[in-house]
Amino acid sequence: MSKLTRRKFLRLAGVGLASGAGALGFSRSASAQSGAARIVVIGGGFGGATCANYLKRLDPGLSVTLVESSKRFVTCPFSNYVIADWRTISTITHNYAATQKHGVEVVQDTAIAIDAIARQVSLKSGKRLAYDRLVVSPGIDFKWGAIEGYDEAAAEVMPHAWKAGPQTLLLRKKILGMRNGDTFILVAPGNPFRCPPAPYERASVIAYYLKSYKPRSKILILDSKESFSEQALFMDGWDALYPGMIEWVSGARGGRVTSVNTKTMTVATEIEKYRGNAVNVIPPQMAGNIARDAGLVDETGWCPVDPRTFESKKHKGIHVIGDAANAAPMPKSGFVANSQAKIVASAITRELRGHAPFDGVYVNTCYSLLAPDYGISMANVYRTSADGIQEVSGAGGVSPREASAAFRAEEAKYAAGWYASIVADIWS
Ligand SMILES: Cc1cc2nc3c(=O)[nH]c(=O)nc-3n(C[C@H](O)[C@H](O)[C@H](O)COP(=O)(O)OP(=O)(O)OC[C@H]3O[C@@H](n4cnc5c(N)ncnc54)[C@H](O)[C@@H]3O)c2cc1C
């Protein structure tokens, strides 16, 4: 955070991790006035689980039901460290016991249809849930076939590991199975996609593993883009920590991948063909299937929303948050989803009482590790109004390019603190 003191940042941020009902405009004692309105939340990840909890905190009288397909949630944040063998997957796996303790009814099922007129959600089990307000936070799905040859079956050979869980462990297995002198290829998507710095963090932590155990190995990043998040910081770090090990190829220089072949383990770009011993394809993305099936997306593949309330521009009474929403210039991150969820919980409870929503202030902080004791970060603050979402200029910033080893080590510690506090906010 180069341009801003931590205190000023937190003041501007307003609804940071430590915030609760008070910061959102209600005291708990003033709650329970909106009757037992029924709120259904689809998706128990960073956006949905936060929103369900905060709806209950803001108004314990609400009936809040969270529909989540999985019994446990494995976070994408810190999943790169599982791939690099620094952490076990159990340390990034969480359950919904605390959500239930907050008074949220957790239904383990999959939403398969939304009737926006009748205000009903149909579940795979055959059950139907009526709602007064619906919050949709299903995350992303992949554009299978956008890269020729890359479909769900191909992902079993060339994992994406862009949804955490079995894919994380599969990519880890492929990396650990590499021999000294092998090549790892990482295929990075064009914008927008989930977590802009994460492909480059992934390359870094895999480089750390390879340097430790298979130092003659190489990493080739084939990118659809011309530049990437915190590029100068990443590249400085690669030069310092892994000289000659990581090569990044931009789209214009032939990085745009057009097809893959899982039999020959080859990846073809517009210019050349490359063979990898382990290949990680991060395909182009779009809003989660349920959002698309329910007609909540536009031609971009993402969901257009009112910037103040995140209410869908397609269907009244439905709020879309997290990665599925088109909330540019906010990035698609867990911290942003958590931040949006709190503002939307506030907007819903206020509207149910006949009050106008607040103009929100949103925060994003993103830490990336290049080695266990080498962290970098970026922070941004956004404001919303009826006119849209604007980044607050002068708020936030990125780590300085010139910094001591002690500074980078401190940032790595902050990363661990960030993870512990956001997970505590959502799942405990
Ligand atoms: C490798 C990697 C590292 C990352 N690191 C960071 C980081 O350090 N910091 C950060 O802020 N962000 C990070 N992110 C981004 C972060 O993971 C996402 O932005 C965040 O998870 C988005 O939250 P969400 O609620 O939109 O979706 P998710 O958190 O993905 O939650 C969606 C949930 O909805 C459920 N679901 C979907 N459809 C249905 C349905 N029809 N019925 C029932 N349930 C359904 C899914 O099972 C899932 O649990 C990272 C991402 C990756 C890939």
Short mmCIF file of C-alpha atoms and ligand atoms in Angstrom, two decimals:
data_model
loop_
_atom_site.label_atom_id
_atom_site.label_comp_id
_atom_site.label_asym_id
_atom_site.label_seq_id
_atom_site.Cartn_x
_atom_site.Cartn_y
_atom_site.Cartn_z
CA MET A 1 0.00 0.00 0.00
CA SER A 2 2.33 2.68 -1.22
CA LYS A 3 0.20 5.80 -1.48
CA LEU A 4 -2.01 5.41 1.54
CA THR A 5 -1.62 4.93 5.24
CA ARG A 6 -3.23 1.81 6.66
CA ARG A 7 -5.51 3.89 8.94
CA LYS A 8 -6.74 6.08 6.09
CA PHE A 9 -7.30 3.00 3.95
CA LEU A 10 -9.43 1.33 6.60
CA ARG A 11 -11.41 4.54 7.13
CA LEU A 12 -12.11 4.82 3.41
CA ALA A 13 -12.86 1.14 3.18
CA GLY A 14 -15.61 1.41 5.79
CA VAL A 15 -16.81 -2.15 5.36
CA GLY A 16 -13.56 -4.04 5.65
CA LEU A 17 -13.23 -7.45 7.20
CA ALA A 18 -13.75 -6.20 10.71
CA SER A 19 -16.99 -4.47 9.84
CA GLY A 20 -20.28 -5.77 11.09
CA ALA A 21 -23.85 -4.62 11.23
CA GLY A 22 -22.96 -1.20 12.66
CA ALA A 23 -20.81 -0.23 9.70
CA LEU A 24 -23.63 -1.14 7.35
CA GLY A 25 -26.07 1.32 8.85
CA PHE A 26 -27.99 -0.72 11.39
CA SER A 27 -27.57 -1.53 15.00
CA ARG A 28 -28.61 -5.04 15.91
CA SER A 29 -31.17 -3.69 18.37
CA ALA A 30 -32.89 -1.77 15.58
CA SER A 31 -33.30 -4.90 13.50
CA ALA A 32 -36.06 -7.46 13.09
CA GLN A 33 -38.47 -4.99 11.54
CA SER A 34 -38.84 -6.45 8.09
CA GLY A 35 -40.96 -9.42 9.12
CA ALA A 36 -40.10 -12.93 8.09
CA ALA A 37 -39.33 -12.06 4.49
CA ARG A 38 -37.90 -15.12 2.73
CA ILE A 39 -34.43 -14.67 1.27
CA VAL A 40 -32.88 -17.49 -0.73
CA VAL A 41 -29.16 -17.39 -1.50
CA ILE A 42 -27.71 -19.61 -4.23
CA GLY A 43 -24.03 -20.49 -3.75
CA GLY A 44 -22.15 -20.84 -0.47
CA GLY A 45 -18.81 -19.40 -1.58
CA PHE A 46 -17.22 -16.04 -0.83
CA GLY A 47 -20.23 -14.01 -1.95
CA GLY A 48 -23.19 -16.23 -1.01
CA ALA A 49 -22.06 -17.50 2.40
CA THR A 50 -21.09 -13.97 3.47
CA CYS A 51 -24.40 -12.55 2.31
CA ALA A 52 -26.47 -15.22 4.10
CA ASN A 53 -24.60 -14.61 7.36
CA TYR A 54 -24.85 -10.83 7.17
CA LEU A 55 -28.56 -10.87 6.28
CA LYS A 56 -29.15 -12.77 9.51
CA ARG A 57 -26.86 -10.46 11.48
CA LEU A 58 -28.61 -7.37 10.17
CA ASP A 59 -32.10 -8.73 10.62
CA PRO A 60 -32.44 -11.92 12.67
CA GLY A 61 -36.17 -11.98 11.81
CA LEU A 62 -35.49 -12.80 8.17
CA SER A 63 -35.87 -16.36 6.91
CA VAL A 64 -32.58 -17.00 5.09
CA THR A 65 -31.95 -20.21 3.14
CA LEU A 66 -28.55 -20.95 1.59
CA VAL A 67 -28.52 -23.47 -1.28
CA GLU A 68 -25.07 -24.96 -1.90
CA SER A 69 -24.21 -28.00 -4.01
CA SER A 70 -21.28 -29.14 -1.88
CA LYS A 71 -21.10 -30.14 1.74
CA ARG A 72 -17.73 -28.44 2.12
CA PHE A 73 -16.16 -25.44 0.45
CA VAL A 74 -12.56 -25.47 -0.71
CA THR A 75 -11.23 -21.95 -1.21
CA CYS A 76 -9.40 -20.96 -4.38
CA PRO A 77 -7.39 -18.47 -2.30
CA PHE A 78 -4.35 -20.39 -1.02
CA SER A 79 -5.08 -23.34 -3.36
CA ASN A 80 -1.91 -22.45 -5.30
CA TYR A 81 0.06 -23.33 -2.15
CA VAL A 82 -1.57 -26.77 -2.09
CA ILE A 83 -0.46 -27.27 -5.70
CA ALA A 84 3.10 -26.24 -4.73
CA ASP A 85 3.01 -28.67 -1.79
CA TRP A 86 3.23 -25.99 0.94
CA ARG A 87 -0.19 -26.68 2.42
CA THR A 88 -2.65 -29.55 2.65
CA ILE A 89 -6.10 -29.22 1.14
CA SER A 90 -7.70 -29.71 4.56
CA THR A 91 -6.30 -26.31 5.63
CA ILE A 92 -8.37 -24.58 2.94
CA THR A 93 -11.56 -26.64 3.37
CA HIS A 94 -14.48 -25.20 5.34
CA ASN A 95 -17.99 -26.29 6.29
CA TYR A 96 -21.31 -24.61 7.02
CA ALA A 97 -21.68 -25.37 10.75
CA ALA A 98 -21.12 -21.70 11.65
CA THR A 99 -23.51 -20.55 8.93
CA GLN A 100 -26.20 -22.71 10.51
CA LYS A 101 -25.31 -21.33 13.92
CA HIS A 102 -26.01 -17.84 12.55
CA GLY A 103 -29.58 -19.06 11.94
CA VAL A 104 -29.26 -19.67 8.21
CA GLU A 105 -30.96 -22.79 6.87
CA VAL A 106 -28.35 -24.56 4.76
CA VAL A 107 -29.73 -26.82 2.04
CA GLN A 108 -27.23 -29.09 0.34
CA ASP A 109 -28.71 -29.23 -3.15
CA THR A 110 -28.26 -27.68 -6.58
CA ALA A 111 -30.47 -24.91 -7.93
CA ILE A 112 -31.49 -25.92 -11.45
CA ALA A 113 -34.03 -23.22 -12.38
CA ILE A 114 -35.28 -19.83 -11.26
CA ASP A 115 -38.80 -18.63 -11.98
CA ALA A 116 -38.40 -14.87 -11.65
CA ILE A 117 -42.14 -14.23 -12.08
CA ALA A 118 -43.40 -16.78 -9.54
CA ARG A 119 -40.31 -16.06 -7.39
CA GLN A 120 -39.36 -19.71 -6.96
CA VAL A 121 -36.12 -21.68 -7.15
CA SER A 122 -36.27 -25.32 -8.30
CA LEU A 123 -33.72 -27.69 -6.82
CA LYS A 124 -32.24 -30.88 -8.27
CA SER A 125 -33.92 -32.89 -5.49
CA GLY A 126 -37.33 -31.77 -6.81
CA LYS A 127 -37.90 -29.33 -3.96
CA ARG A 128 -38.99 -25.74 -4.64
CA LEU A 129 -38.14 -22.70 -2.57
CA ALA A 130 -40.28 -19.56 -2.67
CA TYR A 131 -38.51 -16.26 -2.11
CA ASP A 132 -39.18 -12.58 -1.66
CA ARG A 133 -35.58 -11.74 -2.56
CA LEU A 134 -33.04 -13.99 -4.22
CA VAL A 135 -29.25 -13.60 -4.07
CA VAL A 136 -27.30 -15.45 -6.76
CA SER A 137 -23.57 -16.03 -6.21
CA PRO A 138 -22.66 -19.12 -8.25
CA GLY A 139 -19.14 -18.06 -9.22
CA ILE A 140 -17.88 -19.02 -12.65
CA ASP A 141 -18.24 -21.74 -15.24
CA PHE A 142 -15.93 -22.43 -18.15
CA LYS A 143 -16.36 -21.84 -21.87
CA TRP A 144 -15.58 -25.43 -22.78
CA GLY A 145 -14.49 -25.72 -26.39
CA ALA A 146 -13.39 -22.06 -26.68
CA ILE A 147 -9.91 -23.58 -26.94
CA GLU A 148 -10.28 -26.39 -29.47
CA GLY A 149 -9.90 -29.77 -27.77
CA TYR A 150 -10.31 -28.38 -24.25
CA ASP A 151 -13.44 -29.89 -22.69
CA GLU A 152 -14.27 -31.50 -19.34
CA ALA A 153 -12.50 -34.73 -20.33
CA ALA A 154 -9.37 -32.81 -21.38
CA ALA A 155 -9.38 -31.09 -17.96
CA GLU A 156 -8.68 -34.50 -16.41
CA VAL A 157 -5.37 -34.58 -18.32
CA MET A 158 -4.56 -30.87 -18.42
CA PRO A 159 -6.23 -29.58 -15.24
CA HIS A 160 -7.55 -26.04 -14.92
CA ALA A 161 -7.54 -26.03 -11.09
CA TRP A 162 -9.57 -22.80 -11.35
CA LYS A 163 -12.26 -24.22 -9.06
CA ALA A 164 -10.62 -25.61 -5.97
CA GLY A 165 -11.02 -29.24 -4.92
CA PRO A 166 -10.22 -32.37 -6.95
CA GLN A 167 -8.74 -30.25 -9.76
CA THR A 168 -6.30 -28.67 -7.27
CA LEU A 169 -5.09 -32.09 -6.18
CA LEU A 170 -4.87 -33.29 -9.78
CA LEU A 171 -2.63 -30.40 -10.82
CA ARG A 172 -0.52 -30.92 -7.68
CA LYS A 173 -0.07 -34.57 -8.68
CA LYS A 174 1.05 -33.55 -12.19
CA ILE A 175 3.57 -31.05 -10.80
CA LEU A 176 4.96 -33.49 -8.24
CA GLY A 177 5.23 -36.08 -11.03
CA MET A 178 7.49 -33.86 -13.19
CA ARG A 179 11.09 -34.95 -13.69
CA ASN A 180 14.11 -32.68 -13.46
CA GLY A 181 14.40 -30.87 -16.81
CA ASP A 182 10.68 -31.17 -17.68
CA THR A 183 8.53 -28.29 -18.92
CA PHE A 184 5.38 -27.00 -17.23
CA ILE A 185 3.04 -24.99 -19.48
CA LEU A 186 0.48 -22.61 -17.99
CA VAL A 187 -2.18 -21.27 -20.38
CA ALA A 188 -3.55 -17.94 -19.10
CA PRO A 189 -6.91 -16.51 -20.28
CA GLY A 190 -7.89 -13.10 -21.61
CA ASN A 191 -9.76 -10.58 -19.40
CA PRO A 192 -12.04 -10.69 -17.53
CA PHE A 193 -11.45 -13.79 -15.43
CA ARG A 194 -11.46 -14.90 -11.79
CA CYS A 195 -8.55 -13.44 -9.78
CA PRO A 196 -6.24 -11.55 -12.18
CA PRO A 197 -2.91 -12.12 -10.33
CA ALA A 198 -3.53 -15.82 -9.54
CA PRO A 199 -2.05 -17.41 -12.73
CA TYR A 200 1.22 -15.55 -12.11
CA GLU A 201 1.25 -16.43 -8.43
CA ARG A 202 0.71 -20.04 -9.48
CA ALA A 203 3.69 -19.93 -11.86
CA SER A 204 5.80 -18.41 -9.04
CA VAL A 205 5.01 -20.97 -6.38
CA ILE A 206 5.46 -23.85 -8.82
CA ALA A 207 8.85 -22.31 -9.71
CA TYR A 208 9.71 -22.39 -6.02
CA TYR A 209 8.90 -26.10 -5.90
CA LEU A 210 10.80 -26.86 -9.12
CA LYS A 211 13.85 -24.83 -8.05
CA SER A 212 13.93 -26.80 -4.79
CA TYR A 213 13.53 -30.29 -6.28
CA LYS A 214 13.87 -30.21 -10.10
CA PRO A 215 16.01 -27.15 -10.83
CA ARG A 216 16.60 -27.81 -14.55
CA SER A 217 12.85 -27.59 -15.25
CA LYS A 218 11.20 -24.70 -17.10
CA ILE A 219 7.88 -22.87 -16.90
CA LEU A 220 6.27 -21.46 -20.02
CA ILE A 221 3.32 -19.11 -19.62
CA LEU A 222 1.28 -18.76 -22.80
CA ASP A 223 -0.96 -15.75 -22.32
CA SER A 224 -3.87 -14.34 -24.33
CA LYS A 225 -3.12 -10.89 -22.89
CA GLU A 226 -0.51 -8.22 -23.61
CA SER A 227 0.07 -7.44 -19.94
CA PHE A 228 -1.02 -8.76 -16.56
CA SER A 229 -1.75 -7.70 -13.01
CA GLU A 230 1.29 -6.47 -11.01
CA GLN A 231 3.46 -7.50 -13.95
CA ALA A 232 6.55 -5.48 -13.00
CA LEU A 233 6.50 -6.84 -9.43
CA PHE A 234 6.10 -10.43 -10.62
CA MET A 235 8.83 -10.12 -13.23
CA ASP A 236 11.26 -8.48 -10.79
CA GLY A 237 10.58 -11.35 -8.39
CA TRP A 238 11.08 -14.00 -11.08
CA ASP A 239 14.43 -12.44 -12.06
CA ALA A 240 15.55 -12.35 -8.44
CA LEU A 241 14.27 -15.75 -7.30
CA TYR A 242 14.09 -17.96 -10.40
CA PRO A 243 16.44 -16.50 -13.04
CA GLY A 244 15.89 -18.11 -16.45
CA MET A 245 13.19 -20.49 -15.24
CA ILE A 246 9.95 -18.69 -16.21
CA GLU A 247 9.20 -17.48 -19.72
CA TRP A 248 6.10 -15.37 -20.36
CA VAL A 249 4.76 -15.09 -23.92
CA SER A 250 2.21 -12.34 -24.59
CA GLY A 251 -0.71 -12.74 -27.00
CA ALA A 252 0.92 -10.65 -29.72
CA ARG A 253 4.15 -12.64 -29.43
CA GLY A 254 2.32 -15.92 -29.99
CA GLY A 255 0.92 -16.69 -26.56
CA ARG A 256 -2.71 -17.01 -27.63
CA VAL A 257 -3.57 -20.72 -27.42
CA THR A 258 -6.02 -21.95 -30.05
CA SER A 259 -6.05 -25.71 -29.44
CA VAL A 260 -4.74 -28.45 -27.19
CA ASN A 261 -4.10 -32.15 -27.73
CA THR A 262 -4.13 -34.23 -24.57
CA LYS A 263 -2.72 -37.33 -26.35
CA THR A 264 0.46 -35.59 -27.50
CA MET A 265 0.44 -33.14 -24.54
CA THR A 266 0.77 -30.30 -27.00
CA VAL A 267 -0.59 -26.78 -26.97
CA ALA A 268 -0.90 -24.85 -30.25
CA THR A 269 -0.84 -21.08 -30.44
CA GLU A 270 -1.49 -18.88 -33.48
CA ILE A 271 2.25 -19.18 -34.25
CA GLU A 272 3.80 -22.29 -32.72
CA LYS A 273 3.19 -25.65 -31.08
CA TYR A 274 4.64 -26.50 -27.66
CA ARG A 275 4.89 -29.76 -25.74
CA GLY A 276 4.57 -29.81 -21.96
CA ASN A 277 5.16 -32.58 -19.44
CA ALA A 278 2.53 -30.97 -17.23
CA VAL A 279 -0.01 -28.54 -18.65
CA ASN A 280 -2.41 -26.24 -16.79
CA VAL A 281 -5.09 -24.71 -19.01
CA ILE A 282 -7.09 -21.88 -17.44
CA PRO A 283 -9.91 -21.52 -19.94
CA PRO A 284 -12.06 -18.44 -20.68
CA GLN A 285 -14.85 -18.02 -18.14
CA MET A 286 -18.42 -16.83 -17.76
CA ALA A 287 -21.05 -16.51 -15.01
CA GLY A 288 -22.04 -19.78 -13.31
CA ASN A 289 -24.52 -21.95 -15.23
CA ILE A 290 -27.56 -21.18 -13.08
CA ALA A 291 -27.18 -17.44 -13.78
CA ARG A 292 -27.08 -18.11 -17.50
CA ASP A 293 -29.96 -20.62 -17.44
CA ALA A 294 -32.07 -18.07 -15.54
CA GLY A 295 -31.49 -15.38 -18.17
CA LEU A 296 -29.45 -13.18 -15.84
CA VAL A 297 -26.51 -12.71 -18.24
CA ASP A 298 -26.06 -10.43 -21.23
CA GLU A 299 -23.95 -10.89 -24.35
CA THR A 300 -20.74 -10.58 -22.28
CA GLY A 301 -21.55 -13.83 -20.46
CA TRP A 302 -21.69 -11.95 -17.12
CA CYS A 303 -24.68 -10.53 -15.22
CA PRO A 304 -25.49 -6.81 -15.57
CA VAL A 305 -26.47 -5.31 -12.20
CA ASP A 306 -27.57 -2.04 -10.66
CA PRO A 307 -24.34 -0.58 -9.26
CA ARG A 308 -25.91 0.42 -5.92
CA THR A 309 -27.83 -2.73 -4.99
CA PHE A 310 -26.48 -5.39 -7.35
CA GLU A 311 -30.08 -6.08 -8.31
CA SER A 312 -30.17 -7.77 -11.71
CA LYS A 313 -30.93 -5.51 -14.67
CA LYS A 314 -32.66 -8.51 -16.20
CA HIS A 315 -35.00 -9.62 -13.39
CA LYS A 316 -36.41 -7.68 -10.42
CA GLY A 317 -35.98 -9.14 -6.95
CA ILE A 318 -32.77 -11.00 -7.84
CA HIS A 319 -29.34 -9.73 -6.75
CA VAL A 320 -26.21 -11.14 -8.41
CA ILE A 321 -22.91 -10.83 -6.56
CA GLY A 322 -19.36 -12.15 -6.76
CA ASP A 323 -17.61 -13.34 -9.90
CA ALA A 324 -20.88 -13.80 -11.82
CA ALA A 325 -21.72 -10.09 -11.69
CA ASN A 326 -20.34 -7.56 -14.13
CA ALA A 327 -19.03 -5.09 -11.56
CA ALA A 328 -16.14 -3.65 -13.56
CA PRO A 329 -13.83 -1.98 -12.70
CA MET A 330 -13.89 -4.20 -9.60
CA PRO A 331 -11.91 -7.37 -10.22
CA LYS A 332 -13.40 -10.83 -9.70
CA SER A 333 -11.96 -11.73 -6.31
CA GLY A 334 -13.04 -13.37 -3.08
CA PHE A 335 -12.45 -10.15 -1.15
CA VAL A 336 -14.63 -8.20 -3.60
CA ALA A 337 -17.37 -10.87 -3.40
CA ASN A 338 -17.23 -10.66 0.42
CA SER A 339 -17.38 -6.86 0.25
CA GLN A 340 -20.29 -6.85 -2.23
CA ALA A 341 -22.19 -9.40 -0.12
CA LYS A 342 -22.21 -7.12 2.92
CA ILE A 343 -23.41 -4.10 0.96
CA VAL A 344 -26.13 -6.17 -0.71
CA ALA A 345 -27.26 -7.61 2.64
CA SER A 346 -27.56 -4.01 3.82
CA ALA A 347 -29.41 -2.92 0.67
CA ILE A 348 -31.91 -5.80 0.93
CA THR A 349 -32.70 -5.28 4.61
CA ARG A 350 -33.03 -1.53 4.09
CA GLU A 351 -35.31 -1.92 1.08
CA LEU A 352 -37.51 -4.41 2.92
CA ARG A 353 -38.09 -1.63 5.45
CA GLY A 354 -38.75 0.95 2.79
CA HIS A 355 -35.38 2.72 3.07
CA ALA A 356 -33.14 3.68 0.16
CA PRO A 357 -29.86 1.76 -0.07
CA PHE A 358 -26.56 3.39 0.84
CA ASP A 359 -23.97 4.21 -1.75
CA GLY A 360 -21.46 1.50 -0.99
CA VAL A 361 -17.72 1.57 -0.46
CA TYR A 362 -15.98 -1.62 -1.53
CA VAL A 363 -12.52 -2.94 -0.85
CA ASN A 364 -10.18 -5.28 -2.60
CA THR A 365 -6.83 -6.38 -1.25
CA CYS A 366 -4.97 -9.11 -3.01
CA TYR A 367 -1.80 -10.75 -1.74
CA SER A 368 0.35 -12.98 -3.92
CA LEU A 369 3.29 -15.04 -2.78
CA LEU A 370 6.29 -15.61 -5.04
CA ALA A 371 7.97 -17.74 -2.36
CA PRO A 372 6.94 -18.60 1.22
CA ASP A 373 8.69 -15.45 2.51
CA TYR A 374 8.17 -13.18 -0.50
CA GLY A 375 4.79 -11.45 -0.74
CA ILE A 376 3.42 -8.62 -2.88
CA SER A 377 0.03 -6.97 -2.74
CA MET A 378 -2.38 -4.57 -4.32
CA ALA A 379 -5.31 -2.76 -2.72
CA ASN A 380 -8.18 -0.84 -4.27
CA VAL A 381 -11.21 1.02 -2.97
CA TYR A 382 -14.37 1.57 -5.02
CA ARG A 383 -17.47 3.70 -4.56
CA THR A 384 -20.83 3.14 -6.16
CA SER A 385 -23.57 5.56 -7.04
CA ALA A 386 -26.51 5.60 -9.43
CA ASP A 387 -23.93 6.49 -12.13
CA GLY A 388 -21.90 3.34 -11.74
CA ILE A 389 -18.85 2.01 -9.96
CA GLN A 390 -15.71 4.14 -9.69
CA GLU A 391 -12.30 3.36 -8.31
CA VAL A 392 -11.40 5.92 -5.62
CA SER A 393 -8.30 7.58 -6.95
CA GLY A 394 -5.41 7.86 -4.51
CA ALA A 395 -6.83 5.07 -2.34
CA GLY A 396 -5.04 1.75 -2.41
CA GLY A 397 -1.87 1.05 -4.34
CA VAL A 398 0.61 -1.73 -4.95
CA SER A 399 3.74 -2.88 -3.14
CA PRO A 400 6.81 -0.80 -4.00
CA ARG A 401 9.17 -2.25 -6.60
CA GLU A 402 12.18 -1.40 -4.44
CA ALA A 403 11.73 -3.22 -1.15
CA SER A 404 13.89 -5.12 1.31
CA ALA A 405 13.67 -8.86 1.89
CA ALA A 406 12.20 -8.06 5.31
CA PHE A 407 9.42 -6.02 3.66
CA ARG A 408 8.53 -8.87 1.29
CA ALA A 409 8.57 -11.31 4.24
CA GLU A 410 6.18 -9.02 6.16
CA GLU A 411 3.79 -9.00 3.20
CA ALA A 412 3.87 -12.81 3.15
CA LYS A 413 2.80 -12.74 6.81
CA TYR A 414 -0.01 -10.29 6.02
CA ALA A 415 -1.23 -12.73 3.36
CA ALA A 416 -1.66 -15.43 6.01
CA GLY A 417 -3.46 -12.92 8.24
CA TRP A 418 -5.73 -11.90 5.38
CA TYR A 419 -6.70 -15.51 4.74
CA ALA A 420 -7.34 -16.29 8.43
CA SER A 421 -9.55 -13.23 8.88
CA ILE A 422 -11.66 -13.60 5.73
CA VAL A 423 -12.25 -17.28 6.39
CA ALA A 424 -13.21 -16.46 10.00
CA ASP A 425 -15.60 -13.80 8.73
CA ILE A 426 -17.37 -16.26 6.42
CA TRP A 427 -17.10 -19.80 7.80
CA SER A 428 -16.63 -19.48 11.57
C1 LIG B 1 -6.06 -20.00 -7.89
C2 LIG B 1 -6.94 -18.91 -7.35
C3 LIG B 1 -6.50 -18.11 -6.31
C4 LIG B 1 -7.30 -17.09 -5.83
N1 LIG B 1 -6.82 -16.31 -4.82
C5 LIG B 1 -7.57 -15.29 -4.37
C6 LIG B 1 -7.07 -14.44 -3.33
O1 LIG B 1 -5.95 -14.61 -2.85
N2 LIG B 1 -7.87 -13.44 -2.90
C7 LIG B 1 -9.11 -13.22 -3.39
O2 LIG B 1 -9.79 -12.30 -2.94
N3 LIG B 1 -9.62 -14.01 -4.38
C8 LIG B 1 -8.88 -15.03 -4.86
N4 LIG B 1 -9.39 -15.84 -5.86
C9 LIG B 1 -10.73 -15.54 -6.44
C10 LIG B 1 -11.89 -16.11 -5.61
O3 LIG B 1 -11.74 -17.49 -5.42
C11 LIG B 1 -13.22 -15.84 -6.31
O4 LIG B 1 -13.25 -14.52 -6.80
C12 LIG B 1 -14.38 -16.05 -5.34
O5 LIG B 1 -14.42 -17.41 -4.97
C13 LIG B 1 -15.70 -15.60 -5.94
O6 LIG B 1 -16.76 -15.81 -5.03
P1 LIG B 1 -18.21 -16.24 -5.57
O7 LIG B 1 -19.11 -16.25 -4.39
O8 LIG B 1 -18.56 -15.43 -6.75
O9 LIG B 1 -17.97 -17.71 -6.12
P2 LIG B 1 -17.42 -19.06 -5.32
O10 LIG B 1 -16.66 -18.59 -4.15
O11 LIG B 1 -16.82 -19.85 -6.36
O12 LIG B 1 -18.76 -19.69 -4.80
C14 LIG B 1 -19.71 -20.21 -5.67
C15 LIG B 1 -20.45 -21.34 -4.96
O13 LIG B 1 -21.70 -21.55 -5.59
C16 LIG B 1 -21.97 -22.92 -5.64
N5 LIG B 1 -22.92 -23.11 -6.73
C17 LIG B 1 -22.76 -22.80 -8.05
N6 LIG B 1 -23.89 -23.07 -8.73
C18 LIG B 1 -24.77 -23.56 -7.84
C19 LIG B 1 -26.10 -24.02 -7.97
N7 LIG B 1 -26.73 -24.02 -9.14
N8 LIG B 1 -26.73 -24.48 -6.86
C20 LIG B 1 -26.09 -24.50 -5.65
N9 LIG B 1 -24.82 -24.07 -5.49
C21 LIG B 1 -24.17 -23.60 -6.57
C22 LIG B 1 -20.61 -23.57 -5.86
O14 LIG B 1 -20.62 -24.91 -5.42
C23 LIG B 1 -19.71 -22.67 -5.00
O15 LIG B 1 -19.59 -23.18 -3.71
C24 LIG B 1 -8.61 -16.88 -6.37
C25 LIG B 1 -9.05 -17.69 -7.41
C26 LIG B 1 -8.23 -18.69 -7.92
C27 LIG B 1 -8.73 -19.55 -9.04
#
